[in-house]
XYZ file of C-alpha atoms in Angstrom:
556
model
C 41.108 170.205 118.754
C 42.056 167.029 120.631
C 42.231 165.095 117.466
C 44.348 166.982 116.485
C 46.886 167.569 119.356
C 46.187 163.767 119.234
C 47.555 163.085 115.508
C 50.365 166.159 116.313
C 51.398 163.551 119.343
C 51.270 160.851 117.195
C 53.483 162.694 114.581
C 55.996 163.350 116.954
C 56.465 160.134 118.121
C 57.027 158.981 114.820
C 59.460 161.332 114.045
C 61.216 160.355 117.105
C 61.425 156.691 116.621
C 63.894 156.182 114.039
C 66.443 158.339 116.354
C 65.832 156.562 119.150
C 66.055 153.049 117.353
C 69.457 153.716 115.832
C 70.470 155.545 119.566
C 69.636 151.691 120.951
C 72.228 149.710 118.566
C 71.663 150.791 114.955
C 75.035 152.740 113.676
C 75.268 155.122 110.970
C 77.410 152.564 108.832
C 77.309 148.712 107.651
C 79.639 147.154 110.609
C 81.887 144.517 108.959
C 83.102 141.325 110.621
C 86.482 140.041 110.168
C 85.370 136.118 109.386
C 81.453 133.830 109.496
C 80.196 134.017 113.341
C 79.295 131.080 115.465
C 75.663 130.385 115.552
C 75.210 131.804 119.009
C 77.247 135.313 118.220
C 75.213 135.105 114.966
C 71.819 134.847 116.538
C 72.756 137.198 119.534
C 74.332 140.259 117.910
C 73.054 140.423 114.511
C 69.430 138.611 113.940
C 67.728 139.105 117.617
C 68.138 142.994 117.364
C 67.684 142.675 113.515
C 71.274 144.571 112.472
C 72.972 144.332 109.434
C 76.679 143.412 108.697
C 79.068 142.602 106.138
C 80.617 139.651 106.554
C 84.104 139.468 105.158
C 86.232 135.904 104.729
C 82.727 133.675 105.005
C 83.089 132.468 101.453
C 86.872 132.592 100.201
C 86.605 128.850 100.553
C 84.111 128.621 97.651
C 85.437 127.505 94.257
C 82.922 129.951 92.304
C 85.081 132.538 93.528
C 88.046 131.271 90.987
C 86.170 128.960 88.766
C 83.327 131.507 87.181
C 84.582 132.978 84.590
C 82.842 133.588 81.160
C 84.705 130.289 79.241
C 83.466 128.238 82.148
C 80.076 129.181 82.605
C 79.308 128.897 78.799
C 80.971 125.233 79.147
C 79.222 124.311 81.898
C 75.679 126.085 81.413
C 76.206 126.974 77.773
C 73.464 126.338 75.820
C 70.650 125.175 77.999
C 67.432 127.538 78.208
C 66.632 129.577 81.341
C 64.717 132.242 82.358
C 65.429 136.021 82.101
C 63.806 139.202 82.885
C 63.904 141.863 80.330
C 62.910 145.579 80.815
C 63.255 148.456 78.598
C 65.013 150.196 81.165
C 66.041 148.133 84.045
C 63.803 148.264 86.223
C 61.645 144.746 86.610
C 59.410 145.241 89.329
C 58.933 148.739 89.560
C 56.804 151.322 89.531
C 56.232 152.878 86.262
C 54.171 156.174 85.771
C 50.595 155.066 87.427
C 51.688 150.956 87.318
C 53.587 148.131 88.988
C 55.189 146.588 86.140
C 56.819 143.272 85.910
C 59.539 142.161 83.541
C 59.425 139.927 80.403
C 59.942 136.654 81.766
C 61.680 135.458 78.707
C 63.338 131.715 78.025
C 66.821 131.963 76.000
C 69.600 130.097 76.159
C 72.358 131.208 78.384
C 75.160 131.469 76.199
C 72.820 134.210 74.230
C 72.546 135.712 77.375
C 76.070 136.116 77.856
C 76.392 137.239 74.655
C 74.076 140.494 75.739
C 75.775 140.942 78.813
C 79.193 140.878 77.858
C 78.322 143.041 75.074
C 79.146 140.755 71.916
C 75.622 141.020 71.028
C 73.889 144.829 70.873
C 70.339 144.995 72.435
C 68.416 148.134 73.479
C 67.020 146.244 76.741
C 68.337 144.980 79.861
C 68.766 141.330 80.681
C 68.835 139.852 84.236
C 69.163 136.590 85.661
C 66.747 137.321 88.745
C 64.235 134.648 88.705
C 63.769 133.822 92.594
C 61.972 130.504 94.021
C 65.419 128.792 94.149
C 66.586 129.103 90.169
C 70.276 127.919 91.617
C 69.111 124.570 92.362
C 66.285 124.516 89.936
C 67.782 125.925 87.017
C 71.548 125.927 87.466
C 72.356 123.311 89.729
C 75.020 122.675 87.355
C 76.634 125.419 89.551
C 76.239 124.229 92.874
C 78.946 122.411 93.613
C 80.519 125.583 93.177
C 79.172 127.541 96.374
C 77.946 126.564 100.013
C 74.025 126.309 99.453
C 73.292 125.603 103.045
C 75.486 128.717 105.302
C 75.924 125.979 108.403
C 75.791 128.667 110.930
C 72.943 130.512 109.758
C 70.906 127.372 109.438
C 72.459 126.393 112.866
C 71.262 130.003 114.190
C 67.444 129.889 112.239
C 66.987 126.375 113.495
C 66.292 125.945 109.569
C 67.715 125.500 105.948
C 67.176 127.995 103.418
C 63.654 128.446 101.857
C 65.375 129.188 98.393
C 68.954 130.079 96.942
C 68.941 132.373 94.212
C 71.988 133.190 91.759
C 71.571 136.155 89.775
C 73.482 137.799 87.386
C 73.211 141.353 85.146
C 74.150 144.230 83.776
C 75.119 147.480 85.222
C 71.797 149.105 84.209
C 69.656 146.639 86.188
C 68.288 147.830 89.526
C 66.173 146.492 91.999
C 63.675 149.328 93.020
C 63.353 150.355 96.957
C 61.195 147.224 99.460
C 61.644 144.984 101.893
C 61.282 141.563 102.376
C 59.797 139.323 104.971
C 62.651 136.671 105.464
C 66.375 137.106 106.512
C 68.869 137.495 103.723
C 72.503 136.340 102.592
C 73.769 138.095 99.949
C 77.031 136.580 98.629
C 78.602 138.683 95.594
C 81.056 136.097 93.617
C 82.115 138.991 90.583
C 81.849 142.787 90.481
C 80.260 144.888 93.259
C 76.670 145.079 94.644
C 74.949 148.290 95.847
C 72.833 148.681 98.732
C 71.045 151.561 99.957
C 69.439 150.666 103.168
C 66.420 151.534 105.500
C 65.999 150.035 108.707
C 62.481 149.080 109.407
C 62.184 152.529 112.097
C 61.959 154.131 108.678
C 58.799 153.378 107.552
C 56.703 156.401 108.506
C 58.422 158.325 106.084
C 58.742 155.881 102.915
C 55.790 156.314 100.467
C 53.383 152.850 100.180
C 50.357 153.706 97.314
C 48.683 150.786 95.160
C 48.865 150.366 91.946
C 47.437 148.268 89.009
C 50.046 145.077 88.185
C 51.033 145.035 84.554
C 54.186 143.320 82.392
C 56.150 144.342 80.140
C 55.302 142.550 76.643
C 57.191 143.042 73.623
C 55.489 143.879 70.529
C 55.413 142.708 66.994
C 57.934 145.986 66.238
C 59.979 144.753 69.058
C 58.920 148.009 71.152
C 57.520 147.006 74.713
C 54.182 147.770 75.899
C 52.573 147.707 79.333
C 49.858 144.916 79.432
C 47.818 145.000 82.842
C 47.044 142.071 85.087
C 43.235 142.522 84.858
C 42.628 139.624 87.487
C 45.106 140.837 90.172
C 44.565 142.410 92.989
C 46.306 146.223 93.139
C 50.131 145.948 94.537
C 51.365 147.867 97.484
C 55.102 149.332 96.284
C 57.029 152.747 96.776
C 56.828 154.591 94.045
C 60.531 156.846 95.585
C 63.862 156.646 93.906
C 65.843 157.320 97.098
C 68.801 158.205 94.742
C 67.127 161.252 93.725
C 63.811 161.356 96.031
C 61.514 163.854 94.715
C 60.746 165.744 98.052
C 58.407 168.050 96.657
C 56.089 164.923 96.089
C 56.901 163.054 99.456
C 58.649 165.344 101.811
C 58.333 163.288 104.638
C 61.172 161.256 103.163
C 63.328 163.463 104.325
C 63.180 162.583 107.814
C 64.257 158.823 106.849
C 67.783 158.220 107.449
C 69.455 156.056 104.209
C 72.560 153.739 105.090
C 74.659 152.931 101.866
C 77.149 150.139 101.565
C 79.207 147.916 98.735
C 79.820 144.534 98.908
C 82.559 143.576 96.642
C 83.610 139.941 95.699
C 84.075 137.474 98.000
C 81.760 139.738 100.644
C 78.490 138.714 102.167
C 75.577 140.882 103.472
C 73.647 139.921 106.193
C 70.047 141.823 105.475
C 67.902 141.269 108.462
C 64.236 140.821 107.667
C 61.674 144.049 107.109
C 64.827 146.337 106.068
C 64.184 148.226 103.085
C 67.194 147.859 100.610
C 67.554 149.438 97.302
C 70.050 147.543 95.056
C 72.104 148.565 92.205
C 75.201 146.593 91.091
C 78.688 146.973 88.688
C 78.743 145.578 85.421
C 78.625 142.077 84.763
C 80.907 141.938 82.113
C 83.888 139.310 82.530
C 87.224 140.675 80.894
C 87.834 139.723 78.113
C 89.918 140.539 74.791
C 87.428 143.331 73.863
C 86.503 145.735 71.491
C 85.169 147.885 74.324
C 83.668 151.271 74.116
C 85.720 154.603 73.893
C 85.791 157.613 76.455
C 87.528 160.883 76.523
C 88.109 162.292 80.093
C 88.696 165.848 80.495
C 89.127 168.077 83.660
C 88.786 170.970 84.421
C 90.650 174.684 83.676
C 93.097 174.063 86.433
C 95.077 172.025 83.326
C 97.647 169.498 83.240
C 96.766 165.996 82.873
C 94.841 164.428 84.770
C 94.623 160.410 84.524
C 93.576 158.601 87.738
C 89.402 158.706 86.594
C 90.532 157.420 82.775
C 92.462 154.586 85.154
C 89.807 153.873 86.777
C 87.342 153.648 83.990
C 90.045 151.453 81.928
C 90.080 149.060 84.797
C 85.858 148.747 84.647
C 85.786 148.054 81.058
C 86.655 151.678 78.687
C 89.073 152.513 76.977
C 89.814 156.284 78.237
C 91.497 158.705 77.006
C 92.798 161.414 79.526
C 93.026 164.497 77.434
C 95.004 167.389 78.359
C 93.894 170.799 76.864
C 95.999 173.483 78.819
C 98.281 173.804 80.960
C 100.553 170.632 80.100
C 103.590 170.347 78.031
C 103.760 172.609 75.455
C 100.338 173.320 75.982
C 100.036 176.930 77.390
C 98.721 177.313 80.831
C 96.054 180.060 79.204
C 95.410 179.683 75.771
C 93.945 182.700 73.377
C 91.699 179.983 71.966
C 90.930 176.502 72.102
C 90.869 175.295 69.027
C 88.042 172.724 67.948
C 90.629 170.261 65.172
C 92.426 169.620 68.372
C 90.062 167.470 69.802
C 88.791 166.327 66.726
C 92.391 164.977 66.282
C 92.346 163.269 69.873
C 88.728 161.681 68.859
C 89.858 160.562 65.356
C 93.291 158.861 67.381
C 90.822 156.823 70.170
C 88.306 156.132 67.416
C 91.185 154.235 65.134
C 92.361 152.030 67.780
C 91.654 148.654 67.877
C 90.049 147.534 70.903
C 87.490 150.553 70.739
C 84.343 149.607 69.320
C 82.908 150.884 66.426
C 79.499 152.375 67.760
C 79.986 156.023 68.970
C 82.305 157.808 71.718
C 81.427 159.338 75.184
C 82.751 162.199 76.534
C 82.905 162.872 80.561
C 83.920 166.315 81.611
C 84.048 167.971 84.671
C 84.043 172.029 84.829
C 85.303 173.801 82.255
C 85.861 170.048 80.678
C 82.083 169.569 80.830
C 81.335 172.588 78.358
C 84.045 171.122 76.176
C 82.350 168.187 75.962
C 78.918 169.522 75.247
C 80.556 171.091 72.658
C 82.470 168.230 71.287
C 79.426 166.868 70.448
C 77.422 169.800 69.011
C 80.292 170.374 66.661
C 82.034 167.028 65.965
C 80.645 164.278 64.610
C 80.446 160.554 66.180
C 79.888 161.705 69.907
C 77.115 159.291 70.885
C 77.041 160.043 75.308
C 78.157 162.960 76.960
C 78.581 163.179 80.930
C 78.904 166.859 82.220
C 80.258 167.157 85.745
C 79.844 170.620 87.748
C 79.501 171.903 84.393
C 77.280 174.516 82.025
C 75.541 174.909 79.021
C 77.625 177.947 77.642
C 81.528 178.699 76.623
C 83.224 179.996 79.542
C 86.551 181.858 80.293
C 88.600 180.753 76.580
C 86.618 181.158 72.855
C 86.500 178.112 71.234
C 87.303 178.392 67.551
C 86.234 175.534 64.997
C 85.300 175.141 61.081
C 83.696 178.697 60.463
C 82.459 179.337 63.784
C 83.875 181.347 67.120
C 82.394 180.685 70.257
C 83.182 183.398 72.461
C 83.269 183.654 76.793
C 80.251 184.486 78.560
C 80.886 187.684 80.205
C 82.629 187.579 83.623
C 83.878 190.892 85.622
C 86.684 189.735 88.408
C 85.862 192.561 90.092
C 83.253 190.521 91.325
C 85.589 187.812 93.117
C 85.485 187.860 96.854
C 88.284 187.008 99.117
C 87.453 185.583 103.043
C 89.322 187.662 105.467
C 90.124 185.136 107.399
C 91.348 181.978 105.594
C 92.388 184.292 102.107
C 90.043 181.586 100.232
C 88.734 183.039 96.963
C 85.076 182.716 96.237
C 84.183 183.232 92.147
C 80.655 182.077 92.594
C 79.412 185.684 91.426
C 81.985 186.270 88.522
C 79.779 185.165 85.812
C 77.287 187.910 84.272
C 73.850 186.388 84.510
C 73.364 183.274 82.350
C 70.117 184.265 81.691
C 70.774 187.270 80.518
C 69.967 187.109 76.807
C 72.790 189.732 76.007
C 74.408 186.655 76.951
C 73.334 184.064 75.253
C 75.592 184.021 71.990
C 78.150 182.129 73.860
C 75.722 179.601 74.605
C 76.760 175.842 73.639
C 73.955 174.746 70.515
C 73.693 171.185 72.325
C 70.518 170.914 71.009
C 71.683 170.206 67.630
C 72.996 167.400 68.831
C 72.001 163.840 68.464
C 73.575 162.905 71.918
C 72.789 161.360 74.973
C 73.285 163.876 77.449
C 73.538 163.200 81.649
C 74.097 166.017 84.334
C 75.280 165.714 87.894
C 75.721 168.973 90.221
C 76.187 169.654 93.097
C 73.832 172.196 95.418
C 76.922 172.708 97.435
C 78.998 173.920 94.739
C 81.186 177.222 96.147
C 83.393 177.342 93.066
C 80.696 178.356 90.190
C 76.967 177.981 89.952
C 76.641 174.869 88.389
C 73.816 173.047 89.939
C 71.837 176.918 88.697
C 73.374 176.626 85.133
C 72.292 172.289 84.400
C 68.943 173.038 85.251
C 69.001 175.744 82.603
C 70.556 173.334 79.704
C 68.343 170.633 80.780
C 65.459 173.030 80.584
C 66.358 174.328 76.948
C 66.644 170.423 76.072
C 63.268 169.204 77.296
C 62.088 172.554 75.712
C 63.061 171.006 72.531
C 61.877 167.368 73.328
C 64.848 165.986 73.903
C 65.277 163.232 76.722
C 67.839 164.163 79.216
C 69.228 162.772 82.080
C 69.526 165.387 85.536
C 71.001 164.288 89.253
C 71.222 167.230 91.511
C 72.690 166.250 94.878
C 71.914 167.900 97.985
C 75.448 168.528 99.963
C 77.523 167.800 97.438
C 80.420 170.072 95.819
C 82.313 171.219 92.379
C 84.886 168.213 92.555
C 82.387 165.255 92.090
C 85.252 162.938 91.942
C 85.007 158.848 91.517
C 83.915 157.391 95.103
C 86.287 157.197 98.099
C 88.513 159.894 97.578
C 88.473 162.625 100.362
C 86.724 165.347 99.688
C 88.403 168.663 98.752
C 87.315 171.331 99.859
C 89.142 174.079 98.707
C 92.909 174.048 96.945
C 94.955 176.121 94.988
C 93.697 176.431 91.479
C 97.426 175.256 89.395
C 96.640 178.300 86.864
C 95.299 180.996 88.989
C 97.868 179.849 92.134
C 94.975 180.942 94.454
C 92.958 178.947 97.253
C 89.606 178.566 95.855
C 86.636 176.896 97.477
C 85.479 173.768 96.112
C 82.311 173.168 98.307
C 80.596 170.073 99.682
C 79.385 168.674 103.139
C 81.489 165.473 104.222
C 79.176 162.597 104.148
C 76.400 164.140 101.538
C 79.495 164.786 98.977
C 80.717 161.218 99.270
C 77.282 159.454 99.075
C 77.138 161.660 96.044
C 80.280 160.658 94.172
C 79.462 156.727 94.770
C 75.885 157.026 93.076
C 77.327 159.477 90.753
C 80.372 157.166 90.195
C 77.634 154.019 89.174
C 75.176 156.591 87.384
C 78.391 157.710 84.791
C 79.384 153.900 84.240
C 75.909 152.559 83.706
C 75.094 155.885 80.998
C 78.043 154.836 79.327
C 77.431 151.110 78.599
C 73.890 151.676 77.802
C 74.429 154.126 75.151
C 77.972 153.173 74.124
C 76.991 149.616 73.039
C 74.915 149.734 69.412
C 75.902 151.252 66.121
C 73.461 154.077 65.825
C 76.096 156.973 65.657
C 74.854 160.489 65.308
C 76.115 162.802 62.886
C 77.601 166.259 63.833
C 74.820 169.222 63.110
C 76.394 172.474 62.213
């Protein structure tokens, strides 16, 4: 009994720790300073109570900031051989399934990386320049004249120089898994944007440690990888959570840790203090350039219109998107009879012809009622090689779609089912739908698994508008039934309108083709930490199954 009113005590005082350490000084957001600290304010505010801050102005001085481009760092590095890590999936020191793995440490000249990176060259792996013990000065110190090597006021404030000064550079899909370090950290982002979900070190109760057996990733003679163990090394303490999408079932204790997320965009610098856990994920490194680049259609939702700001967006990181309009626009009616399947064949056939769209497959992001179009886009149609499905389903809802000897018809809704708040008049069609499960219902269902797609779902579990997070479990469910690899992100908090990050969260509006107030759903801060990983999650889908030639025929 004392032992364990003992252990209970000890419990609670954990649990209380990380409150009371962020009550004393730690915020709930990344504070950002206007311009580099003296060495005093640096010491005194930020490393002494171990806080971190983004640090804004500290290296617009630096040349890199102008000078790297992809022309000058294949003139200046070019052909010379350095190191990269390659993983079959991105993730070099990582757990995977009961091992630590390591990445393929492989030599190659730089230019060929380049090549892979900027997507001139086709590989089924990711590449990343990552290699730590210094590789700026020991590898590409024809670069250093480019930065600041030695920050003075941080040396000024640590009473030392830096122990090493890394330069890395990769693609979208590499991530650095959840740990911490044991030294303070600049991080100084010179292209693109760099991810960071945080911990501070008050955390650690509730972040999973277990051993595991080393291994690397070797490639065989096939060119497949396998997992080759360390046999001489001792087991590796790592956490085996993705705190993107933390399985709580498995380690709920993790939900009493308290994430911070930040970006630090080019010409930014991070200050991460020492023992801070840090999760990092990062935009694509791809420098612009003349193209071809892969092709996207965008569609919405069934409030119509058109509907361009995400296909912006996307253009400016690197797609070429079509925003497709589909009711409600033009001469398009704002309720059609029927959708009818050659229309968006036609759209696909137009992006596909263009020049600057490369030859190896389109992807299709839809959100809604746009989501089931694009599951069925590339059931039906051939040359869909990724879809995205936002807030969507796995059946036909509200219009039939019609195509080449085939009707899909509406799942079966009753309005009489809509409820109306007394107070605010907002409508609530969360209970419309007959159940999807329901096999009376199921010959409206979307045949996705004839398709030779990538397929990625994101819900939300606060969705008020229709039961979405409910209805991508089911279609991912029929898909693994069928052994098909699928990719699933449920997020706790977060609403219908998963829109791209930074862009207040809705709520409810008025629905353009009903004209009523609808609810939208989603809690303020869960929804937008929600549409930022979701936001990355989309891009990184996209270029790593956008990017090779193997284009999957249509199966009717």
């Amino acid at each position: 009994m004392a032992e364990a009113a003992a252990l209970r005590a000890v419990r609670g005082c954990l649990a209380a720790f990380p409150r009371e350490a962020r009550e004393l000084g730690w915020t709930e957001s990344i504070p950002y300073l206007d311009g580099p600290p003296t060495p005093l304010e640096f010491y005194r505010e930020w490393v002494s109570p171990n806080k971190p801050c983004i640090i804004q102005n500290a290296i617009s001085h630096w040349p890199a900031l102008q000078k790297w481009t992809s022309a000058y760092l294949r003139e200046v590095v070019g052909p010379k051989v350095v190191s990269v890590a390659v993983t079959p999936n991105g993730y070099a020191d990582a757990v995977f399934q009961d091992r630590f793995v390591m990445p393929e440490e492989r030599q190659m000249p730089f230019a060929d990386f380049l090549d892979i990176v900027e997507k001139k060259v086709t590989s089924p792996n990711v590449f990343y320049v990552q290699k730590q013990c210094s590789n700026l000065t020991e590898e590409f110190h024809e670069l250093v004249c480019d930065v600041q090597p030695d920050i003075p006021w941080m040396s000024e404030a640590l009473g030392k120089k830096p122990d090493a000064v890394n330069f890395w550079l990769g693609e979208s899909a590499a991530v650095t898994s959840l740990h911490k370090d044991h030294y303070e950290n600049l991080y100084c982002v010179i292209s693109g944007e760099k991810y960071f979900l945080l911990h501070p070190p008050s955390d650690r109760p509730f972040i999973p440690y277990e051993l595991y057996q080393p291994a690397t990733y070797q490639v065989s003679e096939d060119g497949s990888f396998e997992i080759v163990d360390e046999k001489s090394a001792d087991k590796v303490p790592w956490i085996p959570l993705d705190p993107l999408n933390p399985n709580l079932k498995q380690y709920p204790e993790y939900a009493q840790a308290k994430p911070l997320q930040c970006t630090v965009r080019a010409g930014e610098m991070l200050y991460l203090p020492s023992l801070w856990f840090h999760h990092v994920r990062q935009s694509h490194g791809c420098i612009a350039g003349p193209g071809p680049f892969p092709g996207l259609i965008d569609l919405y939702g069934s409030g119509g219109g058109l509907v361009e700001y995400r296909a912006s967006l996307l253009a400016s990181r690197g797609f070429v998107t079509l925003a497709l309009a589909y009711m409600a626009f033009e001469d398009l009616p704002a309720m059609p009879e029927v959708l009818e399947m050659s229309y968006f064949e036609e759209a696909m056939n137009f992006l596909r012809k263009q020049q600057q769209v490369k030859d190896t497959g389109i992807g299709i992001l839809g959100l809604s009622k746009g989501a089931d179009l694009a599951l069925s886009m590339a059931t039906f149609l051939p040359g869909i090689k990724a879809v995205v499905s936002i807030s969507g389903s796995g059946f036909n809802s509200f219009i039939p779609l019609k195509g080449n000897g085939f009707t899909l018809p509406t799942h079966p809704y009753n309005l009489g089912r809509v409820k109306t708040s007394d107070d605010s008049c907002l409508v609530d069609f969360s209970d419309v739908l007959d159940d999807h499960r329901d096999p009376a219902t199921w010959d409206c269902r979307i045949p996705m698994e004839r398709s030779s797609a990538r397929f990625l779902f994101l819900s939300g579990q606060d969705d008020m508008n229709w039961k979405s997070d409910l209805y991508c479990q089911d279609v991912v469910q029929r898909l693994q039934q069928c052994e098909r690899e699928v990719e699933f992100c449920s997020y706790p908090g977060a609403g219908h309108l998963l829109e791209p990050p930074y862009l207040p969260l809705c709520q409810a509006s008025i629905h353009k083709v009903l004209g009523m107030f609808v609810r939208w759903g989603g809690r303020w801060r869960e929804h937008a930490r929600a549409q930022e990983d979701a936001w990355h999650r989309i891009q990184a889908f996209f270029w790593q199954h956008l990017m090779d030639s193997d284009i999957p025929k249509s199966k009717l």
